[in-house]
mmCIF file of C-alpha atoms in Angstrom:
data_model
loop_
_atom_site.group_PDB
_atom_site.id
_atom_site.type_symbol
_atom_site.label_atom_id
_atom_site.label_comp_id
_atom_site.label_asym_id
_atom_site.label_seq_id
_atom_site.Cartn_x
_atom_site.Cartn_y
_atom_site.Cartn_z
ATOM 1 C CA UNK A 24 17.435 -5.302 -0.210
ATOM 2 C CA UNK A 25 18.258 -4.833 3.186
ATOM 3 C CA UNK A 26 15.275 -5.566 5.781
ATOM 4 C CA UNK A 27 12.593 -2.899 5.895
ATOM 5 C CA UNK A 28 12.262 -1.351 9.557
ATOM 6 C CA UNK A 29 8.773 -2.963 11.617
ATOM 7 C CA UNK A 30 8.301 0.054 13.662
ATOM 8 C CA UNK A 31 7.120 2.146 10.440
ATOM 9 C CA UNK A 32 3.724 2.253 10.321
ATOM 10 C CA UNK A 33 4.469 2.112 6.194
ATOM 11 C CA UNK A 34 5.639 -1.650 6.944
ATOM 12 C CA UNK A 35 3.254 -2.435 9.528
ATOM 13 C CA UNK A 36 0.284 -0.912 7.154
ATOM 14 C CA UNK A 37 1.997 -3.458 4.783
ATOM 15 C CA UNK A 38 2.638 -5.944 6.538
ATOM 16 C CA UNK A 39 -0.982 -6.373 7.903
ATOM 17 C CA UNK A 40 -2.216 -6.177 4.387
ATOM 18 C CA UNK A 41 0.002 -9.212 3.146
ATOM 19 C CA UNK A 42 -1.421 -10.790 5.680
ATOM 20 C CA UNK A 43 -5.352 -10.145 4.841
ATOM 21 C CA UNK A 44 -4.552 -10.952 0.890
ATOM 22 C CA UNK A 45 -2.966 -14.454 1.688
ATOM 23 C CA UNK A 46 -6.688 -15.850 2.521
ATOM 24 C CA UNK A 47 -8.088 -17.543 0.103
ATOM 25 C CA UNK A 48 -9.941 -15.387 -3.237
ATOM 26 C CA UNK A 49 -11.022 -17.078 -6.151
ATOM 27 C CA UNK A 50 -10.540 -13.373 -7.764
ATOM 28 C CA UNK A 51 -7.214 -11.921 -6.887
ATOM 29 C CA UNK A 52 -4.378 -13.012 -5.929
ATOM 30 C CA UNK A 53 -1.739 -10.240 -4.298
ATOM 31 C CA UNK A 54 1.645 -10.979 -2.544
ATOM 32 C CA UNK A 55 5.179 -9.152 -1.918
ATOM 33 C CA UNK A 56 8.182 -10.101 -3.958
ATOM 34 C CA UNK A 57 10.738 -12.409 -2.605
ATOM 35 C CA UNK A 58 13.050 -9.788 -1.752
ATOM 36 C CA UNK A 59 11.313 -6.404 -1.826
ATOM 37 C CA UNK A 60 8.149 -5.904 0.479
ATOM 38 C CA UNK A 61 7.558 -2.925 -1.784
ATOM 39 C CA UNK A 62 6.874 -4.502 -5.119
ATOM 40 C CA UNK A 63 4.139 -7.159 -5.627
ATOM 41 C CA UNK A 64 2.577 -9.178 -8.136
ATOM 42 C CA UNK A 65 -0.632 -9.400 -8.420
ATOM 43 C CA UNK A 66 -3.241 -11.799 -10.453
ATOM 44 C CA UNK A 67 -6.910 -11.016 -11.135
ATOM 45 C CA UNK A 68 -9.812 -12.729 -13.068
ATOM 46 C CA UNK A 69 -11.486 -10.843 -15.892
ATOM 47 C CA UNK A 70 -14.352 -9.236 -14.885
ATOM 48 C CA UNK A 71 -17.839 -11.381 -15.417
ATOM 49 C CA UNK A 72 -20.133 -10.611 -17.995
ATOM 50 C CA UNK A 73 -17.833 -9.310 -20.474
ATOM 51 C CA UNK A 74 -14.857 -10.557 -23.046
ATOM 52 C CA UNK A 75 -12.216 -10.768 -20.203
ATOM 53 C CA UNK A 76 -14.156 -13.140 -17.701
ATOM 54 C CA UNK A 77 -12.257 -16.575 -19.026
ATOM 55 C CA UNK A 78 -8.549 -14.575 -18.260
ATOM 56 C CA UNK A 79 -6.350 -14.902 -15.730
ATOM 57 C CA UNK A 80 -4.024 -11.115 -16.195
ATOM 58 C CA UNK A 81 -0.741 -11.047 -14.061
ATOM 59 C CA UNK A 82 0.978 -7.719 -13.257
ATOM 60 C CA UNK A 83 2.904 -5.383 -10.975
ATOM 61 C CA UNK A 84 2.601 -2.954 -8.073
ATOM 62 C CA UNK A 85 4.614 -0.381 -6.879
ATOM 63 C CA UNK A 86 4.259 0.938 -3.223
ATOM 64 C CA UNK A 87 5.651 4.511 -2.069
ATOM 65 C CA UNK A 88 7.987 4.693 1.099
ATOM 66 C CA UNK A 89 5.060 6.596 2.599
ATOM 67 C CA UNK A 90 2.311 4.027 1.343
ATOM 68 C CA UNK A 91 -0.564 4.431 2.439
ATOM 69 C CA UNK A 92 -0.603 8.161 2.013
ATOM 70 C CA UNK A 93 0.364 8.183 -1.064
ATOM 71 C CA UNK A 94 -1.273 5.538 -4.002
ATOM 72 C CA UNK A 95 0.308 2.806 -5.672
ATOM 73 C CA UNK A 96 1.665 2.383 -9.254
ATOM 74 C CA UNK A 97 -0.468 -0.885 -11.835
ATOM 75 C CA UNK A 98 1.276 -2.151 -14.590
ATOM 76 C CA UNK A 99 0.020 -5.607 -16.560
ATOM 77 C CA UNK A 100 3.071 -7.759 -17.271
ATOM 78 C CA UNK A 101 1.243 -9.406 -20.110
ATOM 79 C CA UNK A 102 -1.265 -8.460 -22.831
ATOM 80 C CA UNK A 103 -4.745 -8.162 -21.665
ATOM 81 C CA UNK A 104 -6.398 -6.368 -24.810
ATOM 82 C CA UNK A 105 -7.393 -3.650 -22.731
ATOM 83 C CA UNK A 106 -3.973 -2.395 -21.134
ATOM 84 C CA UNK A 107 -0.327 -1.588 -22.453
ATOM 85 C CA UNK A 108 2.322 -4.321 -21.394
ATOM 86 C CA UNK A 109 5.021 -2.760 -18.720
ATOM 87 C CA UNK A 110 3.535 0.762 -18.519
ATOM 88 C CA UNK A 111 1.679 2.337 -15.458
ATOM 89 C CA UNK A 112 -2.002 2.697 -16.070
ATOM 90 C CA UNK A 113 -3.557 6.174 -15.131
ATOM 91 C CA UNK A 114 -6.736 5.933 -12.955
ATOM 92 C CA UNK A 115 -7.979 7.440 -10.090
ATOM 93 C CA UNK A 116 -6.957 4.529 -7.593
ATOM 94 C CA UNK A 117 -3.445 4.941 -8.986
ATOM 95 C CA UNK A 118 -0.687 7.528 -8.399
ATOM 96 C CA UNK A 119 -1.553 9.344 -11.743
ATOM 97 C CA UNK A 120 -4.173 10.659 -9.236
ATOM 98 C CA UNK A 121 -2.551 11.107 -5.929
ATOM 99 C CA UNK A 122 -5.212 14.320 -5.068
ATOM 100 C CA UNK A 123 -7.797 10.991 -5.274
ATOM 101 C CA UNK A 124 -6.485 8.589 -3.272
ATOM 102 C CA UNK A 125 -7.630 7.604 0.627
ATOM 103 C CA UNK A 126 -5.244 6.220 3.104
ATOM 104 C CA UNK A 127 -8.178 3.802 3.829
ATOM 105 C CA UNK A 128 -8.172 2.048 0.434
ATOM 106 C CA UNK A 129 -5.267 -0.500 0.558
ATOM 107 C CA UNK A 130 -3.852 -2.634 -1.828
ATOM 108 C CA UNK A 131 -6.844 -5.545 -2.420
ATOM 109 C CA UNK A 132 -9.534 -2.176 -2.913
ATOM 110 C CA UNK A 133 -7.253 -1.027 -5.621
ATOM 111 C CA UNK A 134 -7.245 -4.221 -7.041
ATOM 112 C CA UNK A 135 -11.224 -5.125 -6.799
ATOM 113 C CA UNK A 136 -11.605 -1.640 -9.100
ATOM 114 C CA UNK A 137 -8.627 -2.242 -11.588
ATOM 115 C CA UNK A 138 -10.570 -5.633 -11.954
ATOM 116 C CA UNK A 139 -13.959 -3.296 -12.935
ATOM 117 C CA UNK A 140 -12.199 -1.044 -14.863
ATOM 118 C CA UNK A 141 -11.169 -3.677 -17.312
ATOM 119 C CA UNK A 142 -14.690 -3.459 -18.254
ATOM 120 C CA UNK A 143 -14.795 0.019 -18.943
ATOM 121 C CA UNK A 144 -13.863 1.928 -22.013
ATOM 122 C CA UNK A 145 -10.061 3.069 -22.566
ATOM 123 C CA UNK A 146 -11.365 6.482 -24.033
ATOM 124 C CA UNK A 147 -7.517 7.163 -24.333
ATOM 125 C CA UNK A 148 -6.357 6.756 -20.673
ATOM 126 C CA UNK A 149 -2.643 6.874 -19.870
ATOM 127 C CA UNK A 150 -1.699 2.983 -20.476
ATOM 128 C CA UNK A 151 -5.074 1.517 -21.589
ATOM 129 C CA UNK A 152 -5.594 0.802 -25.230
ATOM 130 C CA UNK A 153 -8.360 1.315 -27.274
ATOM 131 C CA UNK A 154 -10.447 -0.184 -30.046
ATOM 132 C CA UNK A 155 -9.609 -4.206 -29.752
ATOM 133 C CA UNK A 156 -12.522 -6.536 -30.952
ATOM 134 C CA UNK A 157 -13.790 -8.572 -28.295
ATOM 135 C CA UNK A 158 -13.368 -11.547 -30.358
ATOM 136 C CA UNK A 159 -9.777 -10.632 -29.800
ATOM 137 C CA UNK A 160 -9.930 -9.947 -26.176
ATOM 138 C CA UNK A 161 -11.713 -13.239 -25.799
ATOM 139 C CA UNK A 162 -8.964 -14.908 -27.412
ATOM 140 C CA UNK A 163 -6.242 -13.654 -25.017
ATOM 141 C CA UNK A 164 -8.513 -14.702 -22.073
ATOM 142 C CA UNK A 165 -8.272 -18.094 -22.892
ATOM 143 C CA UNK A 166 -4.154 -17.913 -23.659
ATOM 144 C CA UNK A 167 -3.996 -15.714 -20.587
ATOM 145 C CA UNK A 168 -3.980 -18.572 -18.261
ATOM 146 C CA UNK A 169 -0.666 -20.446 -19.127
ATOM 147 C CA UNK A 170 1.079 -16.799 -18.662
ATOM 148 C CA UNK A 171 4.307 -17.753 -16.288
ATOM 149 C CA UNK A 172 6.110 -14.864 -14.568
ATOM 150 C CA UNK A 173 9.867 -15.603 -13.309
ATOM 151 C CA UNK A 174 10.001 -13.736 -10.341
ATOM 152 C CA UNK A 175 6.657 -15.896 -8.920
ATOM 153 C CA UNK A 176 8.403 -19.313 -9.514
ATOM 154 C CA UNK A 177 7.535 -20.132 -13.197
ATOM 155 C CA UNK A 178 3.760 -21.132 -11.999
ATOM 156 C CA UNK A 179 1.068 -20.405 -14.572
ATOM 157 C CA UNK A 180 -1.644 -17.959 -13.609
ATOM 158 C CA UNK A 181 -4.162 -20.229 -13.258
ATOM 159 C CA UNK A 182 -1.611 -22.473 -10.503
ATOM 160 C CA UNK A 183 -0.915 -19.590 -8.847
ATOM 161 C CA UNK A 184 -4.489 -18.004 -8.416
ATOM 162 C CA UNK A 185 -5.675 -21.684 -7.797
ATOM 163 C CA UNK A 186 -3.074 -22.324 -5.239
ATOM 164 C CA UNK A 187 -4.098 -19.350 -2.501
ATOM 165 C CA UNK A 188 -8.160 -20.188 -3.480
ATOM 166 C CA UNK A 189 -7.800 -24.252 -2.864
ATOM 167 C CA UNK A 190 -4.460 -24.698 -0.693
ATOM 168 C CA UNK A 191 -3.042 -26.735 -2.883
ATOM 169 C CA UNK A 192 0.009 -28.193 -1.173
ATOM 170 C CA UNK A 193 2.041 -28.204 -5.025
ATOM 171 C CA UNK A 194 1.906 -24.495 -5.243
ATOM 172 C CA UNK A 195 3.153 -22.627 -1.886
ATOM 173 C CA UNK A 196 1.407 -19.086 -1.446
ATOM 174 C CA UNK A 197 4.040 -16.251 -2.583
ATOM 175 C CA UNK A 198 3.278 -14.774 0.464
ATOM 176 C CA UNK A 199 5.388 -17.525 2.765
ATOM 177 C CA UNK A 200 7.879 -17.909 -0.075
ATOM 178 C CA UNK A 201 8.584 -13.677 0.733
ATOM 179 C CA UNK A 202 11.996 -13.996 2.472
ATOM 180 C CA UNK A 203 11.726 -10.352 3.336
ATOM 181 C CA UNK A 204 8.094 -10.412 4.608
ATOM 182 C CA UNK A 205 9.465 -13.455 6.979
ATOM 183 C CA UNK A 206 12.595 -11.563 8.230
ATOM 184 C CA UNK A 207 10.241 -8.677 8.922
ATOM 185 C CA UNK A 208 7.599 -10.675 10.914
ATOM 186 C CA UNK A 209 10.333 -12.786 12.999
ATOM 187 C CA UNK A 210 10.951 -8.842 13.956
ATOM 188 C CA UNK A 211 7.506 -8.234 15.071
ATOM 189 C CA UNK A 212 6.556 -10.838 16.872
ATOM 190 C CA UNK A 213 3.039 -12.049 18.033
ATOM 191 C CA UNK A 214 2.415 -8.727 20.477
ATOM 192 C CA UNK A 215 2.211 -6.259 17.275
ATOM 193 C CA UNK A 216 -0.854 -8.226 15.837
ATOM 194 C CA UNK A 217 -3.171 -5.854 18.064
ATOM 195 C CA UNK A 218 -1.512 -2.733 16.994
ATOM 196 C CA UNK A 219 -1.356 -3.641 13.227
ATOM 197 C CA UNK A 220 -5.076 -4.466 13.793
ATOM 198 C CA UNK A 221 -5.845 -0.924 14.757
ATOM 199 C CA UNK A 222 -3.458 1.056 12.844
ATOM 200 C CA UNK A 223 -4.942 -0.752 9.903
ATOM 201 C CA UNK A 224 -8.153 -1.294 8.142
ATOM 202 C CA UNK A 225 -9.144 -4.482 6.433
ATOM 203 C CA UNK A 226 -9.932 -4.181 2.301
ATOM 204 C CA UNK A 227 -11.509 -7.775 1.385
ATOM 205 C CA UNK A 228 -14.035 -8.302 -0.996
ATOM 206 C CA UNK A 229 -14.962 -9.040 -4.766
ATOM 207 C CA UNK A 230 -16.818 -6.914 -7.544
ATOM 208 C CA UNK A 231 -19.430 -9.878 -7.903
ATOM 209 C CA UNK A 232 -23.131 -8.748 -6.752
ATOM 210 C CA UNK A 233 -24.141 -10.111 -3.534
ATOM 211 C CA UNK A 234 -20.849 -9.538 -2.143
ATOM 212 C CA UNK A 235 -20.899 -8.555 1.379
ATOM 213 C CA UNK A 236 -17.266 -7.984 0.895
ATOM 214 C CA UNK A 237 -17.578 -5.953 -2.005
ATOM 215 C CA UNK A 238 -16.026 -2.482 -2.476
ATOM 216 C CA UNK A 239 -16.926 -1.166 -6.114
ATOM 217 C CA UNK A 240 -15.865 1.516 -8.283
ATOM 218 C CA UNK A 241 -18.566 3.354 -7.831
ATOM 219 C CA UNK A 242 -18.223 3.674 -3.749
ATOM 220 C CA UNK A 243 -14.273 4.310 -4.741
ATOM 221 C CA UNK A 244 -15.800 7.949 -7.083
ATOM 222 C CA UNK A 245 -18.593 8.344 -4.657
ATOM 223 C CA UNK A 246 -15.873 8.576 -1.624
ATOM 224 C CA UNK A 247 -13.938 11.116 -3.968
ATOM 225 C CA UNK A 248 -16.937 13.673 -4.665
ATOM 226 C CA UNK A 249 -17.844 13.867 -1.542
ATOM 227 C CA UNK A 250 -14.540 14.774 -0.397
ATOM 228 C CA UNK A 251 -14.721 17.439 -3.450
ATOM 229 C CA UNK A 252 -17.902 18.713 -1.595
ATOM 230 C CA UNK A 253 -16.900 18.865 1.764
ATOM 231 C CA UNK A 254 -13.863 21.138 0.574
ATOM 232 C CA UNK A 255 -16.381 23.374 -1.143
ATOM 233 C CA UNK A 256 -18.353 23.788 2.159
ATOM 234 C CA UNK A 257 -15.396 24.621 4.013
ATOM 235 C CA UNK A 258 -14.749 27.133 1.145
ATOM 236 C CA UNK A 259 -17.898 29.267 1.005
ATOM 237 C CA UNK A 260 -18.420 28.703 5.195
ATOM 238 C CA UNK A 261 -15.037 31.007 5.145
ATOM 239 C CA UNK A 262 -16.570 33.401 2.667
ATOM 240 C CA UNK A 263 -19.471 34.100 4.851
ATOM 241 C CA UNK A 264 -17.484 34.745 8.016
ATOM 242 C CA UNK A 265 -15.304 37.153 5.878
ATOM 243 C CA UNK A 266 -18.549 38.743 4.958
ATOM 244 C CA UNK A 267 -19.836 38.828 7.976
ATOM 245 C CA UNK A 268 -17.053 40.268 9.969
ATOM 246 C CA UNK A 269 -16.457 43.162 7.219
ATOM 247 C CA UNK A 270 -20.369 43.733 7.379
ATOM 248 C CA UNK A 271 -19.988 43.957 11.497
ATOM 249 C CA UNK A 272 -16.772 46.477 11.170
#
Protein backbone atom coordinates (compact mmCIF):
# COMPACT_ATOMS: atom_id res chain seq x y z
CA UNK A 1 0.00 0.00 0.00
CA UNK A 2 1.59 2.97 -1.05
CA UNK A 3 2.25 5.67 1.86
CA UNK A 4 -0.84 7.54 3.00
CA UNK A 5 -0.42 11.47 2.47
CA UNK A 6 0.47 13.46 6.25
CA UNK A 7 -1.09 16.62 5.21
CA UNK A 8 -4.75 14.96 5.39
CA UNK A 9 -6.22 15.73 8.36
CA UNK A 10 -7.80 11.88 7.88
CA UNK A 11 -4.03 10.68 8.56
CA UNK A 12 -3.11 13.20 10.96
CA UNK A 13 -6.61 12.49 12.96
CA UNK A 14 -5.09 8.93 12.69
CA UNK A 15 -2.04 9.28 13.21
CA UNK A 16 -2.46 11.19 16.58
CA UNK A 17 -4.80 8.49 17.69
CA UNK A 18 -2.15 5.60 17.16
CA UNK A 19 -0.25 7.51 19.08
CA UNK A 20 -2.70 8.01 22.29
CA UNK A 21 -3.65 4.02 22.07
CA UNK A 22 0.10 2.87 22.26
CA UNK A 23 0.13 3.94 26.17
CA UNK A 24 -0.25 1.46 28.27
CA UNK A 25 -4.28 -0.11 29.02
CA UNK A 26 -4.78 -3.10 30.84
CA UNK A 27 -8.27 -3.09 28.75
CA UNK A 28 -7.69 -2.54 25.11
CA UNK A 29 -5.26 -2.85 23.07
CA UNK A 30 -5.61 -0.92 19.40
CA UNK A 31 -2.86 -0.52 16.69
CA UNK A 32 -2.61 -0.08 12.69
CA UNK A 33 -1.67 -3.00 10.53
CA UNK A 34 1.79 -3.41 9.29
CA UNK A 35 1.06 -2.14 6.00
CA UNK A 36 -2.31 -0.37 5.98
CA UNK A 37 -2.83 2.64 8.49
CA UNK A 38 -6.49 2.04 7.71
CA UNK A 39 -7.13 -1.37 9.14
CA UNK A 40 -6.36 -2.25 12.81
CA UNK A 41 -6.60 -4.90 15.20
CA UNK A 42 -7.82 -4.45 18.15
CA UNK A 43 -7.94 -6.59 21.64
CA UNK A 44 -10.32 -5.96 24.55
CA UNK A 45 -11.05 -7.65 27.97
CA UNK A 46 -14.54 -8.93 28.67
CA UNK A 47 -16.44 -6.67 30.44
CA UNK A 48 -16.38 -7.17 34.53
CA UNK A 49 -19.13 -8.55 36.29
CA UNK A 50 -20.44 -10.74 33.72
CA UNK A 51 -19.54 -14.25 31.74
CA UNK A 52 -16.97 -12.49 29.41
CA UNK A 53 -14.66 -10.81 32.15
CA UNK A 54 -11.86 -13.86 32.09
CA UNK A 55 -11.61 -13.27 27.86
CA UNK A 56 -9.27 -11.74 25.98
CA UNK A 57 -11.55 -11.14 22.19
CA UNK A 58 -9.29 -10.05 19.18
CA UNK A 59 -10.84 -8.38 16.10
CA UNK A 60 -10.82 -5.89 13.24
CA UNK A 61 -11.44 -2.26 12.30
CA UNK A 62 -12.09 -0.64 9.30
CA UNK A 63 -11.50 3.19 8.89
CA UNK A 64 -13.20 5.35 5.98
CA UNK A 65 -10.90 7.62 3.73
CA UNK A 66 -12.82 10.45 5.40
CA UNK A 67 -12.49 8.95 9.06
CA UNK A 68 -13.40 10.79 11.39
CA UNK A 69 -16.55 11.98 9.71
CA UNK A 70 -17.67 9.05 8.94
CA UNK A 71 -17.65 5.78 11.70
CA UNK A 72 -15.70 2.80 11.61
CA UNK A 73 -16.56 -0.85 10.71
CA UNK A 74 -16.08 -3.94 14.18
CA UNK A 75 -15.73 -7.31 13.30
CA UNK A 76 -14.46 -10.16 16.07
CA UNK A 77 -11.92 -12.43 14.38
CA UNK A 78 -12.72 -15.15 16.84
CA UNK A 79 -15.75 -16.53 18.71
CA UNK A 80 -16.79 -14.53 21.62
CA UNK A 81 -20.36 -16.13 22.36
CA UNK A 82 -21.87 -12.93 21.92
CA UNK A 83 -20.75 -11.85 18.26
CA UNK A 84 -20.59 -13.57 14.70
CA UNK A 85 -16.90 -14.43 13.58
CA UNK A 86 -15.78 -12.10 10.39
CA UNK A 87 -19.02 -10.10 10.07
CA UNK A 88 -19.51 -6.31 10.90
CA UNK A 89 -21.53 -5.79 14.02
CA UNK A 90 -24.41 -3.14 13.76
CA UNK A 91 -24.42 -0.55 16.63
CA UNK A 92 -24.70 2.89 16.95
CA UNK A 93 -20.82 3.62 17.31
CA UNK A 94 -20.44 1.70 14.05
CA UNK A 95 -21.10 2.62 10.39
CA UNK A 96 -24.47 0.65 10.42
CA UNK A 97 -25.32 4.04 12.06
CA UNK A 98 -23.45 6.72 10.32
CA UNK A 99 -26.59 9.47 11.17
CA UNK A 100 -25.09 8.54 15.00
CA UNK A 101 -21.73 8.97 14.89
CA UNK A 102 -19.53 12.26 16.24
CA UNK A 103 -16.32 13.26 14.69
CA UNK A 104 -15.22 13.62 18.39
CA UNK A 105 -15.48 9.91 19.29
CA UNK A 106 -12.29 8.25 17.89
CA UNK A 107 -11.21 4.92 17.69
CA UNK A 108 -10.39 3.93 21.70
CA UNK A 109 -14.32 5.56 22.55
CA UNK A 110 -15.63 3.11 20.08
CA UNK A 111 -13.81 0.53 21.59
CA UNK A 112 -14.54 1.35 25.53
CA UNK A 113 -18.53 0.87 24.32
CA UNK A 114 -18.09 -2.29 22.03
CA UNK A 115 -16.37 -3.54 25.33
CA UNK A 116 -20.00 -2.59 27.29
CA UNK A 117 -22.01 -3.78 24.75
CA UNK A 118 -20.72 -7.27 25.12
CA UNK A 119 -22.73 -7.14 28.17
CA UNK A 120 -25.82 -6.27 26.68
CA UNK A 121 -28.43 -8.40 25.06
CA UNK A 122 -28.11 -9.34 21.18
CA UNK A 123 -32.00 -8.89 20.81
CA UNK A 124 -31.17 -9.81 17.09
CA UNK A 125 -28.63 -7.06 16.14
CA UNK A 126 -26.88 -7.22 12.77
CA UNK A 127 -23.76 -9.60 13.75
CA UNK A 128 -24.47 -10.35 17.45
CA UNK A 129 -25.86 -13.71 18.35
CA UNK A 130 -28.33 -14.61 20.62
CA UNK A 131 -29.31 -17.15 23.25
CA UNK A 132 -25.69 -18.77 24.35
CA UNK A 133 -25.58 -20.07 28.05
CA UNK A 134 -23.20 -18.28 30.03
CA UNK A 135 -21.70 -21.43 31.09
CA UNK A 136 -20.74 -21.44 27.47
CA UNK A 137 -19.59 -17.94 27.18
CA UNK A 138 -17.53 -18.54 30.27
CA UNK A 139 -15.92 -21.33 28.65
CA UNK A 140 -14.68 -19.38 25.59
CA UNK A 141 -13.33 -16.68 28.00
CA UNK A 142 -10.98 -18.86 29.37
CA UNK A 143 -9.87 -20.47 25.66
CA UNK A 144 -10.05 -16.90 24.41
CA UNK A 145 -6.69 -16.06 25.65
CA UNK A 146 -4.34 -18.41 23.60
CA UNK A 147 -6.29 -16.92 20.36
CA UNK A 148 -3.13 -16.03 17.87
CA UNK A 149 -3.86 -13.76 14.88
CA UNK A 150 -1.20 -13.89 11.85
CA UNK A 151 -1.18 -10.55 10.79
CA UNK A 152 -0.12 -9.38 14.71
CA UNK A 153 2.96 -11.75 14.75
CA UNK A 154 1.49 -15.10 16.01
CA UNK A 155 1.37 -13.54 19.78
CA UNK A 156 -1.50 -14.83 21.91
CA UNK A 157 -4.01 -12.30 23.16
CA UNK A 158 -3.05 -12.32 26.43
CA UNK A 159 1.04 -11.47 25.12
CA UNK A 160 -0.15 -8.99 23.12
CA UNK A 161 -2.59 -7.08 25.55
CA UNK A 162 0.13 -7.77 28.28
CA UNK A 163 2.88 -6.44 26.19
CA UNK A 164 1.47 -2.55 25.64
CA UNK A 165 0.06 -2.76 29.66
CA UNK A 166 3.69 -4.00 31.20
CA UNK A 167 6.39 -3.10 28.38
CA UNK A 168 7.49 -6.22 28.13
CA UNK A 169 10.65 -6.08 26.04
CA UNK A 170 9.60 -9.95 24.36
CA UNK A 171 6.53 -8.57 22.78
CA UNK A 172 7.18 -5.16 20.71
CA UNK A 173 3.93 -2.87 20.61
CA UNK A 174 2.19 -3.34 17.00
CA UNK A 175 2.20 0.13 16.90
CA UNK A 176 6.29 0.49 16.23
CA UNK A 177 6.20 -2.77 14.29
CA UNK A 178 3.55 -0.48 11.68
CA UNK A 179 5.98 0.07 8.75
CA UNK A 180 3.43 2.41 7.29
CA UNK A 181 2.67 4.39 10.50
CA UNK A 182 6.73 4.87 10.61
CA UNK A 183 7.08 5.98 6.93
CA UNK A 184 4.23 8.36 7.66
CA UNK A 185 5.72 9.93 10.87
CA UNK A 186 9.45 10.20 9.36
CA UNK A 187 7.06 12.53 6.96
CA UNK A 188 5.77 14.60 9.70
CA UNK A 189 8.31 15.33 11.69
CA UNK A 190 8.44 16.71 15.33
CA UNK A 191 6.77 20.38 14.28
CA UNK A 192 3.21 18.66 13.42
CA UNK A 193 2.86 17.33 17.09
CA UNK A 194 1.17 20.84 17.98
CA UNK A 195 -1.14 20.79 15.10
CA UNK A 196 -2.19 17.08 15.49
CA UNK A 197 -2.72 18.14 19.16
CA UNK A 198 -5.34 20.65 18.18
CA UNK A 199 -6.88 19.21 15.20
CA UNK A 200 -7.46 16.25 17.44
CA UNK A 201 -9.14 15.27 20.59
CA UNK A 202 -7.85 12.69 22.99
CA UNK A 203 -10.39 9.39 23.67
CA UNK A 204 -8.63 7.48 26.76
CA UNK A 205 -10.36 5.80 29.31
CA UNK A 206 -11.96 2.42 30.59
CA UNK A 207 -15.69 1.33 31.33
CA UNK A 208 -14.56 0.42 35.03
CA UNK A 209 -16.34 2.81 37.75
CA UNK A 210 -14.12 5.31 39.18
CA UNK A 211 -12.61 5.96 35.96
CA UNK A 212 -11.70 9.46 35.44
CA UNK A 213 -10.96 8.38 31.97
CA UNK A 214 -14.07 6.76 31.40
CA UNK A 215 -16.41 7.41 28.43
CA UNK A 216 -19.55 4.99 28.73
CA UNK A 217 -22.28 3.95 26.62
CA UNK A 218 -24.56 5.77 28.15
CA UNK A 219 -22.71 9.40 27.58
CA UNK A 220 -22.14 7.82 23.81
CA UNK A 221 -26.72 7.66 23.56
CA UNK A 222 -26.95 10.63 25.78
CA UNK A 223 -24.61 12.72 23.17
CA UNK A 224 -26.97 11.24 20.35
CA UNK A 225 -30.48 12.43 21.85
CA UNK A 226 -29.49 15.47 22.47
CA UNK A 227 -28.35 16.04 19.09
CA UNK A 228 -31.98 14.52 18.11
CA UNK A 229 -33.33 17.45 20.29
CA UNK A 230 -31.44 20.21 19.23
CA UNK A 231 -32.60 19.37 15.53
CA UNK A 232 -36.17 19.41 16.78
CA UNK A 233 -35.68 22.96 18.24
CA UNK A 234 -34.28 24.20 15.17
CA UNK A 235 -37.38 22.58 13.53
CA UNK A 236 -40.35 24.12 15.34
CA UNK A 237 -38.09 27.68 15.94
CA UNK A 238 -38.60 27.76 11.88
CA UNK A 239 -42.27 26.96 12.20
CA UNK A 240 -42.90 29.88 14.39
CA UNK A 241 -41.10 32.43 12.24
CA UNK A 242 -43.16 31.02 9.25
CA UNK A 243 -46.13 31.68 11.43
CA UNK A 244 -45.24 34.67 12.44
CA UNK A 245 -44.32 36.33 9.25
CA UNK A 246 -47.68 34.98 7.46
CA UNK A 247 -49.58 36.32 10.66
CA UNK A 248 -47.62 39.92 10.10
CA UNK A 249 -48.50 39.89 6.10
Amino acid sequence: MPVPNKNTPTVRRILKEAKELSEPDKDIHAAPTEDNLFEWHFIIRGPPSSPYEDGYYHGRINLPSNYPLAPPSFRFLQDSGRFDVNKEICLSISNFHVEEWLPAWGIRTALVALRSFMATEANGAVGSIDGVPDETKREIARKSREFKCSTCGGQRNYELLCATTEGGSANEPQLEASAVYRSVEQQSGNNSDDKLQREAPKHTGSIESGSDRGVSTRQIEQTSQGMCRNKLTVFVSVLVAIWAVRFLL
